[in-house]
Coordinates of C-alpha atoms in Angstrom, one line a residue:
M138 CA 110.3 -90.0 -11.8
R139 CA 110.5 -89.8 -15.6
V140 CA 108.0 -87.5 -17.2
S141 CA 105.4 -89.0 -19.2
R142 CA 105.8 -89.5 -23.1
I143 CA 102.1 -88.5 -23.6
P144 CA 101.9 -84.9 -24.9
R145 CA 101.3 -82.3 -22.4
R146 CA 98.5 -79.8 -22.9
R147 CA 99.8 -76.4 -23.9
R148 CA 98.0 -73.3 -22.5
T149 CA 100.2 -70.5 -23.2
T150 CA 102.6 -69.9 -26.1
R151 CA 105.5 -69.8 -23.5
R152 CA 105.0 -73.4 -22.2
L153 CA 107.1 -76.3 -23.0
H154 CA 106.1 -79.0 -25.6
A155 CA 107.3 -81.6 -23.1
A156 CA 109.5 -84.7 -23.8
S157 CA 106.6 -86.1 -25.5
A158 CA 106.2 -83.3 -28.2
A159 CA 106.9 -84.0 -31.8
V160 CA 110.4 -84.8 -32.5
A161 CA 112.5 -82.6 -34.6
T162 CA 113.0 -84.0 -38.1
T163 CA 116.9 -83.9 -37.9
A164 CA 119.0 -86.3 -35.6
M165 CA 121.8 -83.9 -35.9
L166 CA 123.5 -83.1 -32.6
V167 CA 124.4 -79.5 -31.6
T168 CA 127.7 -78.6 -30.5
G169 CA 128.2 -75.0 -29.8
L170 CA 131.8 -74.0 -29.9
L171 CA 132.9 -71.8 -26.9
A172 CA 133.0 -68.1 -27.9
T173 CA 132.6 -65.0 -25.8
P174 CA 128.9 -64.5 -26.4
A175 CA 127.0 -61.2 -26.1
G176 CA 126.4 -60.7 -22.4
A177 CA 129.3 -62.7 -21.3
E178 CA 130.0 -60.4 -18.6
H179 CA 126.9 -61.7 -16.8
G180 CA 127.5 -63.9 -13.8
T181 CA 131.1 -63.1 -12.9
G182 CA 133.2 -65.5 -10.8
T183 CA 134.9 -64.7 -7.4
G184 CA 138.2 -64.8 -5.8
P185 CA 141.2 -64.8 -8.1
F186 CA 139.0 -65.0 -11.0
A187 CA 136.6 -62.0 -10.0
G188 CA 135.4 -60.2 -13.2
A189 CA 135.7 -63.2 -15.4
A190 CA 132.3 -64.6 -16.7
I191 CA 131.2 -67.7 -15.0
G192 CA 132.3 -70.6 -17.1
T193 CA 135.1 -69.0 -19.2
V194 CA 137.9 -69.8 -16.7
A195 CA 139.6 -73.3 -16.2
R196 CA 139.9 -74.2 -12.5
T197 CA 140.9 -77.2 -10.4
V198 CA 139.6 -77.4 -6.9
G199 CA 140.5 -80.7 -5.0
D200 CA 139.8 -83.6 -7.2
A201 CA 137.4 -81.6 -9.7
R202 CA 138.4 -79.6 -12.7
F203 CA 136.2 -77.2 -14.8
E204 CA 137.5 -76.9 -18.3
P205 CA 135.8 -74.4 -20.9
G206 CA 134.9 -76.0 -24.2
P207 CA 132.3 -76.8 -26.6
C208 CA 128.7 -77.2 -25.5
P209 CA 127.5 -80.7 -24.7
Q210 CA 125.6 -82.8 -27.2
T211 CA 121.8 -82.9 -27.2
P212 CA 119.4 -85.3 -29.1
E213 CA 118.0 -82.2 -30.9
P214 CA 119.3 -78.7 -31.3
V215 CA 118.4 -76.4 -28.3
D216 CA 118.2 -72.9 -29.3
A217 CA 118.8 -71.8 -25.7
L218 CA 122.4 -73.1 -25.9
D219 CA 123.4 -70.8 -28.8
A220 CA 124.6 -68.1 -26.5
A221 CA 125.7 -70.6 -23.6
R222 CA 129.2 -70.6 -22.1
C223 CA 130.0 -74.5 -21.8
G224 CA 132.7 -77.0 -20.8
T225 CA 133.1 -80.0 -18.7
L226 CA 133.6 -80.8 -15.1
T227 CA 135.9 -83.7 -14.4
V228 CA 135.4 -85.6 -11.2
P229 CA 136.3 -89.1 -9.6
E230 CA 133.8 -91.7 -10.5
N231 CA 134.1 -93.1 -7.2
R232 CA 135.2 -90.7 -4.3
A233 CA 135.9 -93.5 -2.0
E234 CA 138.8 -94.8 -4.3
P235 CA 141.3 -92.0 -4.5
G236 CA 143.3 -92.1 -7.8
G237 CA 140.6 -94.0 -9.5
R238 CA 138.9 -93.5 -12.8
Q239 CA 137.8 -90.0 -13.7
I240 CA 134.6 -89.2 -15.4
T241 CA 133.4 -85.9 -17.2
L242 CA 130.1 -84.1 -17.1
G243 CA 128.7 -81.7 -19.7
V244 CA 128.1 -78.1 -18.5
A245 CA 126.1 -75.3 -20.2
I246 CA 125.6 -71.8 -18.7
V247 CA 122.7 -69.9 -20.4
P248 CA 123.3 -66.2 -19.7
A249 CA 120.6 -64.1 -17.8
A250 CA 118.3 -62.2 -20.3
A251 CA 118.5 -59.0 -18.2
A252 CA 121.1 -56.4 -18.8
A253 CA 121.9 -56.3 -15.2
P254 CA 121.6 -59.9 -13.8
K255 CA 121.6 -60.9 -10.3
P256 CA 124.9 -62.3 -9.0
D257 CA 123.4 -65.7 -7.7
P258 CA 122.9 -68.1 -10.7
I259 CA 120.4 -71.0 -10.7
V260 CA 121.5 -74.6 -11.2
W261 CA 118.9 -76.9 -12.7
L262 CA 118.7 -80.5 -11.5
A263 CA 117.0 -82.8 -14.1
G264 CA 114.4 -85.5 -13.6
G265 CA 114.5 -89.2 -14.2
P266 CA 116.5 -90.7 -12.7
G267 CA 118.5 -90.7 -16.0
D268 CA 117.4 -87.5 -17.8
D269 CA 120.1 -85.3 -19.0
A270 CA 119.9 -81.4 -17.6
V271 CA 121.4 -80.0 -20.7
G272 CA 118.6 -81.4 -22.8
E273 CA 116.0 -79.8 -20.5
A274 CA 117.4 -76.2 -21.1
K275 CA 114.4 -75.3 -23.4
M276 CA 112.0 -76.1 -20.6
A277 CA 113.9 -73.8 -18.2
I278 CA 114.4 -70.9 -20.5
D279 CA 111.0 -71.1 -22.1
G280 CA 109.6 -70.7 -18.4
G281 CA 111.7 -67.6 -18.0
L282 CA 114.1 -69.0 -15.5
N283 CA 116.9 -67.0 -16.9
R284 CA 115.0 -63.7 -16.7
D285 CA 117.6 -62.0 -14.5
R286 CA 120.0 -64.9 -13.6
D287 CA 122.2 -67.1 -15.3
V288 CA 121.1 -70.8 -15.5
I289 CA 123.6 -73.6 -15.0
F290 CA 122.9 -77.0 -16.6
M291 CA 125.1 -80.0 -15.8
S292 CA 124.6 -83.5 -17.1
Q293 CA 124.4 -85.9 -14.0
R294 CA 126.7 -88.7 -14.1
G295 CA 125.8 -91.3 -16.6
T296 CA 123.5 -89.1 -18.6
Y297 CA 123.2 -88.3 -22.2
S298 CA 126.1 -85.6 -22.3
A299 CA 128.3 -87.2 -19.8
D300 CA 131.2 -89.6 -20.3
P301 CA 130.7 -92.4 -19.8
V302 CA 127.1 -92.3 -20.7
L303 CA 124.9 -95.1 -19.3
T304 CA 122.0 -95.4 -21.8
C305 CA 121.2 -98.9 -22.8
R306 CA 119.1 -98.9 -26.0
N307 CA 118.3 -102.6 -25.7
I308 CA 116.0 -101.8 -22.6
D309 CA 114.3 -98.9 -24.6
E310 CA 113.8 -101.4 -27.5
F311 CA 112.4 -104.1 -25.1
N312 CA 110.0 -101.4 -23.6
A313 CA 108.6 -100.8 -27.1
R314 CA 108.2 -104.5 -27.9
A315 CA 106.5 -105.0 -24.5
V316 CA 103.4 -103.1 -25.5
G317 CA 102.2 -106.2 -27.4
L318 CA 103.0 -108.4 -24.2
V319 CA 100.7 -108.9 -21.2
Y320 CA 102.1 -106.4 -18.8
G321 CA 102.6 -108.4 -15.7
A322 CA 102.9 -111.8 -16.8
P323 CA 105.8 -114.0 -15.6
S324 CA 107.0 -114.4 -19.3
T325 CA 107.1 -110.6 -19.6
E326 CA 109.1 -110.4 -16.4
R327 CA 111.6 -112.8 -17.6
L328 CA 112.2 -110.9 -20.8
H329 CA 112.3 -107.6 -18.7
V330 CA 115.1 -108.9 -16.4
K331 CA 117.0 -110.3 -19.3
A332 CA 117.2 -107.0 -20.9
T333 CA 118.2 -105.4 -17.6
R334 CA 121.0 -108.0 -17.0
A335 CA 122.2 -107.4 -20.8
C336 CA 122.5 -103.6 -19.9
R337 CA 124.4 -104.3 -16.7
D338 CA 126.8 -106.7 -18.3
Q339 CA 127.3 -104.2 -21.3
L340 CA 128.3 -101.3 -18.9
A341 CA 130.4 -103.5 -16.6
S342 CA 132.4 -104.8 -19.6
R343 CA 133.3 -101.1 -20.2
G344 CA 134.8 -100.8 -16.7
V345 CA 131.8 -98.8 -15.4
D346 CA 131.7 -98.7 -11.4
L347 CA 127.8 -99.2 -11.3
S348 CA 127.8 -98.6 -7.5
A349 CA 129.1 -95.1 -8.1
Y350 CA 126.0 -93.8 -9.9
N351 CA 123.7 -92.4 -7.1
D352 CA 122.6 -89.4 -5.1
T353 CA 125.5 -89.3 -2.9
E354 CA 128.0 -89.1 -5.7
S355 CA 125.9 -86.7 -7.7
A356 CA 125.3 -84.4 -4.9
A357 CA 129.1 -84.1 -4.5
D358 CA 129.4 -83.4 -8.2
Y359 CA 127.2 -80.4 -7.8
A360 CA 129.2 -79.3 -4.7
D361 CA 132.3 -79.5 -6.6
L362 CA 130.7 -77.6 -9.7
R363 CA 129.9 -74.5 -7.6
V364 CA 133.3 -74.3 -6.3
A365 CA 135.1 -74.9 -9.5
L366 CA 133.0 -72.4 -11.2
G367 CA 134.0 -69.8 -8.5
I368 CA 130.4 -69.2 -7.4
D369 CA 130.0 -68.1 -3.8
Q370 CA 126.2 -68.6 -3.7
W371 CA 123.6 -70.1 -6.2
N372 CA 120.1 -71.3 -6.1
V373 CA 118.9 -74.8 -6.9
F374 CA 115.8 -75.8 -8.9
G375 CA 115.1 -79.5 -9.2
I376 CA 112.2 -81.3 -11.1
S377 CA 110.7 -84.6 -10.5
Y378 CA 113.7 -87.0 -9.5
G379 CA 115.8 -83.8 -9.4
T380 CA 113.9 -82.8 -6.2
H381 CA 115.0 -86.3 -4.7
L382 CA 118.7 -85.2 -5.6
A383 CA 118.2 -81.7 -4.4
L384 CA 117.1 -82.8 -0.9
V385 CA 120.1 -85.0 -0.6
Y386 CA 122.3 -82.1 -1.9
M387 CA 121.0 -79.6 0.4
R388 CA 121.5 -82.0 3.4
R389 CA 125.0 -83.1 2.6
H390 CA 126.4 -79.8 1.1
P391 CA 124.4 -76.8 2.2
Q392 CA 127.2 -74.4 1.8
G393 CA 126.7 -71.8 -0.9
I394 CA 122.9 -72.6 -1.4
R395 CA 120.9 -69.4 -1.3
S396 CA 117.6 -71.1 -1.9
V397 CA 116.0 -74.3 -3.3
G398 CA 112.9 -74.9 -5.5
I399 CA 111.6 -78.3 -5.9
D400 CA 108.8 -79.2 -8.3
G401 CA 107.2 -82.7 -8.5
I402 CA 108.6 -83.8 -5.2
L403 CA 110.1 -87.1 -4.5
P404 CA 111.3 -87.4 -0.9
P405 CA 114.3 -89.7 -0.5
S406 CA 113.1 -90.8 2.9
K407 CA 109.9 -92.3 1.4
A408 CA 110.9 -93.2 -2.1
G409 CA 109.7 -96.4 -3.5
S410 CA 106.7 -98.5 -4.7
A411 CA 104.3 -97.7 -1.8
L412 CA 104.8 -93.9 -2.4
T413 CA 104.2 -94.5 -6.2
W414 CA 100.9 -96.0 -5.4
S415 CA 99.8 -93.1 -3.1
S416 CA 100.9 -90.7 -5.6
A417 CA 98.9 -92.5 -8.3
R418 CA 95.8 -92.3 -6.0
Q419 CA 96.2 -88.5 -5.4
G420 CA 96.6 -87.7 -9.1
F421 CA 93.8 -89.7 -10.2
D422 CA 91.5 -88.6 -7.6
G423 CA 92.2 -85.0 -8.3
L424 CA 91.4 -85.3 -12.0
F425 CA 88.1 -87.3 -11.2
R426 CA 87.2 -84.6 -8.7
A427 CA 87.6 -81.9 -11.4
C428 CA 85.4 -84.0 -13.8
A429 CA 82.6 -84.2 -11.0
E430 CA 82.8 -80.4 -10.4
D431 CA 82.3 -79.7 -14.1
P432 CA 78.5 -80.1 -15.0
A433 CA 79.0 -81.3 -18.4
C434 CA 81.7 -83.8 -17.5
N435 CA 79.7 -85.1 -14.5
R436 CA 76.7 -85.4 -16.7
R437 CA 78.2 -87.3 -19.3
Y438 CA 80.7 -89.4 -17.1
P439 CA 79.0 -89.7 -13.7
N440 CA 81.6 -91.8 -12.0
P441 CA 84.9 -92.1 -13.9
S442 CA 86.7 -93.2 -10.8
A443 CA 84.6 -96.4 -10.5
T444 CA 84.7 -96.9 -14.3
F445 CA 88.6 -96.9 -14.2
E446 CA 88.7 -99.4 -11.2
R447 CA 86.2 -101.6 -12.9
L448 CA 88.1 -101.6 -16.1
V449 CA 91.4 -102.3 -14.3
R450 CA 89.7 -105.5 -12.7
K451 CA 88.1 -106.5 -16.1
L452 CA 91.2 -106.2 -18.1
E453 CA 93.4 -107.8 -15.7
A454 CA 91.2 -110.9 -15.9
H455 CA 90.6 -110.6 -19.7
P456 CA 93.2 -108.6 -21.5
V457 CA 92.2 -106.9 -24.7
T458 CA 94.5 -107.1 -27.7
T459 CA 94.2 -104.6 -30.6
T460 CA 96.3 -103.1 -33.3
V461 CA 96.9 -99.4 -33.8
T462 CA 98.9 -97.0 -36.1
V463 CA 101.7 -95.2 -34.4
P464 CA 103.2 -92.1 -36.1
G465 CA 106.5 -93.0 -37.7
H466 CA 105.9 -96.7 -37.8
P467 CA 104.4 -97.9 -41.2
K468 CA 103.3 -101.2 -40.0
P469 CA 100.4 -101.6 -37.4
V470 CA 101.4 -102.2 -33.8
K471 CA 100.0 -104.9 -31.7
V472 CA 98.9 -103.6 -28.2
V473 CA 97.8 -105.6 -25.3
L474 CA 95.9 -103.8 -22.6
D475 CA 95.5 -105.5 -19.1
G476 CA 95.0 -104.0 -15.7
G477 CA 98.6 -103.0 -15.1
A478 CA 98.9 -101.5 -18.6
L479 CA 95.7 -99.4 -17.8
V480 CA 97.0 -98.2 -14.5
N481 CA 100.5 -97.1 -16.1
W482 CA 98.6 -95.4 -19.1
M483 CA 96.4 -93.5 -16.6
T484 CA 99.6 -92.4 -14.6
S485 CA 100.8 -90.8 -17.8
A486 CA 97.6 -89.5 -19.1
T487 CA 96.9 -87.1 -16.3
H488 CA 99.1 -84.9 -18.5
V489 CA 96.3 -84.7 -21.0
A490 CA 93.5 -84.6 -18.4
E491 CA 90.8 -83.3 -20.6
G492 CA 90.6 -86.5 -22.5
V493 CA 90.8 -89.0 -19.8
P494 CA 87.0 -89.5 -18.9
S495 CA 86.1 -89.8 -22.5
S496 CA 88.9 -92.2 -23.2
L497 CA 87.8 -94.6 -20.3
D498 CA 84.3 -94.4 -21.5
E499 CA 85.4 -95.4 -25.0
L500 CA 87.4 -98.4 -23.5
A501 CA 84.3 -99.4 -21.4
H502 CA 82.3 -99.5 -24.7
G503 CA 84.7 -101.8 -26.5
K504 CA 86.6 -99.1 -28.1
P505 CA 90.4 -99.4 -26.8
Q506 CA 92.0 -97.6 -29.8
R507 CA 92.6 -94.2 -28.3
I508 CA 94.2 -95.6 -25.2
A509 CA 96.1 -98.1 -27.1
E510 CA 97.6 -95.4 -29.4
Q511 CA 98.7 -93.4 -26.6
W512 CA 100.2 -96.2 -24.7
A513 CA 102.1 -97.4 -27.7
G514 CA 102.9 -94.0 -28.9
G515 CA 104.8 -93.2 -26.0
K516 CA 107.0 -96.4 -26.0
L517 CA 107.7 -96.2 -29.7
S518 CA 108.4 -92.5 -29.9
P519 CA 111.9 -91.8 -31.2
Q520 CA 112.3 -89.7 -27.9
A521 CA 111.9 -93.1 -25.9
F522 CA 115.3 -94.6 -27.5
G523 CA 118.8 -93.9 -26.3
R524 CA 118.1 -91.0 -24.0
V525 CA 117.5 -92.3 -20.5
A526 CA 120.7 -93.3 -18.4
H527 CA 119.4 -96.5 -17.0
G528 CA 122.5 -97.1 -15.4
L529 CA 121.9 -94.1 -13.2
A530 CA 118.3 -95.0 -12.7
Y531 CA 119.0 -98.4 -11.6
G532 CA 121.9 -97.1 -9.5
V533 CA 119.4 -94.9 -7.4
F534 CA 116.4 -97.5 -7.4
C535 CA 118.6 -100.5 -6.4
S536 CA 120.9 -98.9 -3.8
E537 CA 118.6 -96.2 -2.2
W538 CA 115.0 -97.7 -2.6
V539 CA 114.7 -101.3 -2.9
P540 CA 116.9 -102.2 0.1
Y541 CA 114.7 -100.0 2.3
E542 CA 111.2 -101.3 1.4
S543 CA 110.1 -104.9 1.7
R544 CA 108.0 -106.5 -0.8
A545 CA 105.1 -106.6 1.8
E546 CA 105.5 -102.9 2.3
A547 CA 105.2 -102.3 -1.4
I548 CA 102.0 -104.4 -1.7
R549 CA 100.5 -102.9 1.3
G550 CA 101.0 -99.4 -0.1
G551 CA 99.1 -100.5 -3.3
R552 CA 96.4 -102.1 -1.3
D553 CA 95.9 -99.0 0.8
A554 CA 95.6 -96.8 -2.2
F555 CA 93.6 -99.1 -4.5
P556 CA 91.9 -101.9 -2.3
S557 CA 89.8 -103.1 -5.3
F558 CA 92.8 -104.0 -7.5
P559 CA 93.8 -107.5 -8.0
R560 CA 97.2 -108.7 -6.3
S561 CA 98.7 -109.2 -9.8
V562 CA 98.1 -105.5 -10.5
L563 CA 99.3 -104.4 -7.0
A564 CA 102.5 -106.5 -7.6
Q565 CA 104.0 -103.9 -9.9
A566 CA 103.9 -100.4 -8.8
P567 CA 103.2 -97.7 -11.5
Q568 CA 106.4 -96.8 -13.3
L569 CA 108.5 -99.5 -11.2
T570 CA 107.6 -102.5 -13.0
F571 CA 109.7 -105.6 -12.0
L572 CA 111.8 -103.4 -9.9
R573 CA 112.9 -106.1 -7.3
P574 CA 114.1 -108.7 -9.9
D575 CA 115.7 -105.9 -11.9
C576 CA 117.7 -105.0 -8.8
A577 CA 118.6 -108.4 -8.0
V578 CA 120.5 -108.7 -11.3
W579 CA 121.8 -105.1 -11.0
N580 CA 123.5 -106.1 -7.9
V581 CA 124.8 -103.0 -6.3
P582 CA 125.3 -102.6 -2.6
A583 CA 122.9 -100.8 -0.5
A584 CA 123.4 -97.2 0.4
P585 CA 124.1 -96.2 3.9
P586 CA 120.9 -96.0 5.8
S587 CA 121.5 -92.3 6.2
I588 CA 120.4 -91.8 2.6
R589 CA 116.7 -92.3 4.0
D590 CA 117.1 -89.5 6.5
V591 CA 114.7 -86.6 6.3
T592 CA 116.3 -83.3 5.1
R593 CA 116.2 -80.7 7.9
S594 CA 117.3 -77.3 6.7
D595 CA 116.6 -73.5 7.2
I596 CA 117.6 -72.9 3.7
P597 CA 114.4 -71.1 2.1
T598 CA 112.5 -73.8 -0.1
L599 CA 109.7 -73.6 -2.6
A600 CA 107.8 -76.8 -2.5
L601 CA 105.8 -77.0 -5.8
S602 CA 103.3 -79.8 -6.7
G603 CA 100.4 -80.3 -9.1
G604 CA 96.8 -81.2 -8.3
F605 CA 96.8 -83.9 -10.9
D606 CA 100.2 -85.2 -10.3
S607 CA 99.9 -89.0 -10.2
Q608 CA 103.7 -89.5 -10.3
T609 CA 104.9 -87.6 -7.3
G610 CA 101.7 -86.8 -5.3
A611 CA 101.0 -83.2 -3.9
D612 CA 101.2 -84.6 -0.3
N613 CA 104.9 -84.8 -0.5
G614 CA 105.0 -81.0 -0.3
P615 CA 103.7 -80.6 3.2
Y616 CA 105.7 -83.9 4.1
V617 CA 109.1 -82.4 3.3
A618 CA 108.1 -78.9 4.6
R619 CA 107.8 -80.5 8.1
T620 CA 111.6 -80.3 8.6
L621 CA 112.3 -77.2 6.3
S622 CA 111.8 -74.3 8.6
R623 CA 111.6 -71.8 5.9
A624 CA 109.5 -73.7 3.4
T625 CA 106.7 -72.3 1.2
V626 CA 104.4 -75.1 0.0
V627 CA 102.1 -74.5 -3.2
T628 CA 100.0 -76.9 -4.9
V629 CA 98.9 -75.6 -8.4
P630 CA 95.5 -77.1 -9.1
Y631 CA 94.6 -78.8 -12.3
E632 CA 98.1 -79.5 -13.3
P633 CA 100.1 -82.7 -13.6
H634 CA 103.6 -83.7 -12.7
V635 CA 106.2 -80.9 -13.1
V636 CA 103.9 -77.8 -13.0
F637 CA 106.8 -75.5 -14.3
A638 CA 106.6 -77.2 -17.6
T639 CA 102.8 -76.6 -18.0
S640 CA 101.6 -73.6 -15.8
R641 CA 102.4 -70.0 -16.4
C642 CA 101.3 -69.4 -12.9
A643 CA 103.9 -71.9 -11.5
Q644 CA 106.5 -70.1 -13.6
E645 CA 105.7 -66.8 -12.1
I646 CA 105.7 -68.1 -8.6
T647 CA 109.1 -69.7 -9.3
G648 CA 110.4 -66.6 -10.5
S649 CA 109.1 -64.6 -7.5
F650 CA 110.6 -67.2 -5.2
F651 CA 114.1 -66.7 -6.4
D652 CA 113.6 -62.9 -6.1
H653 CA 112.1 -63.2 -2.5
P654 CA 112.9 -66.7 -1.2
T655 CA 110.8 -66.3 2.0
A656 CA 107.9 -64.5 0.5
P657 CA 107.1 -65.5 -3.1
D658 CA 103.9 -64.1 -4.7
T659 CA 101.3 -66.8 -5.2
G660 CA 98.4 -64.5 -6.2
C661 CA 98.1 -66.0 -9.6
L662 CA 96.6 -69.3 -8.0
A663 CA 93.3 -67.3 -7.5
G664 CA 92.6 -67.1 -11.1
L665 CA 93.1 -70.7 -12.2
K666 CA 90.4 -72.6 -13.7
P667 CA 89.8 -76.4 -14.3
P668 CA 90.3 -77.8 -17.7
R669 CA 87.6 -77.9 -20.3
F670 CA 86.9 -81.8 -20.4
E671 CA 86.4 -83.4 -23.8
I672 CA 82.7 -84.6 -24.1
G673 CA 82.0 -87.4 -26.3
P674 CA 78.8 -88.3 -28.2

């Protein structure tokens, strides 16, 4: 799932300011011209290209071709790309149509920091669906992932640095306007679906084969990339939706994969609205338990879970309208908070857990401004516009999720997790608002049923989750490990979705795993402490 736009907390100097951090003042795109950077001898190819640094040699394998060239564009400059070796991978848009259209995917290879790096690089699979891996390079490098291995970033098909790019700014603009609408109202649904249809029509008019943007094709892209770069063996690290893709990739193309790390786990066999509701319940409960275990938080906010559920019911019956000031917007912004909006705010707000109990208490006492500011701020941030590849997101949702989950199953999943919620709230799963009508207009065929198979593998796997993860619940780790015979399951307490971005401990465990894939060092877990909750007057 896409990572929250609410700012993550920052506990060490090496942690990421996530996608929600303050935007760079310049909109200039960085294009690092290919050169032979210091350390270019790191990560050498194999076969006829032995001795050449990975990413410096053009190579065609089957229908795929890697061509060295400029570094991919990113929305803001990424310092980690300054020394990168870059280029493009050209692949068929639809492998079922030989001789059809070709697409290109941006590739950046960040050299290892070590003087004598390990021979097996790490390939990074981005979140979303629809986020661009190259733009996430800062997260990976700030977390030390390139300590002693090259790290490879390739834009998934349709994403920001790919060609064609399947972003649709009109959807982002509607999402910004929608903060002033009743979240789950039929009138909002009509406008939402209208924006989705306009996106589809615009992409189709450019000749894009919308049925070709999915996990099956993306997994084949990565298999082609490894061979085209001349790499015998590499490691895979996926975050959020990237875990979904990683599990498909290791099932369909296991050759050459030494180990797999997955963080913020989204199993393809269960993905959909019901799982989203279950994840929300787990993340919320983890946060509320931490408050209950903190004497000051428990004393001031004795039952935030009950307060939250009561507010969802109250706001769904009687939405609250307010105006707030959002950075970068000179005019006040109208915000409507109903039950569905509050649930979705909460799903994001686990990234700033320290303030959640006090924010809910303020809302309960007639002060909605802080929640409204966060809700609107994420939707109106410059980072919310023109970056997500909605064409890829709907390609995955509408071919792999919706066909394999009925409306009744989705509602039942919500009711099981939150039996007190009104049906109107349960009709729209967190992060997946109006998904079924959207997919009706997106109109792509269902993926083969095998896309929902569990992944069975003996590839060493690290299954990482956060105790506050309300987007992909921690229970997904043990679930996928049942059929991964060499899996290590780790839940990092007190952390939200994608623990690698916020936890130094998770970064240390990840580094240890790639050094010792069957016996990572998890000792740092013992010293972790709960957040210090904000205590209001």
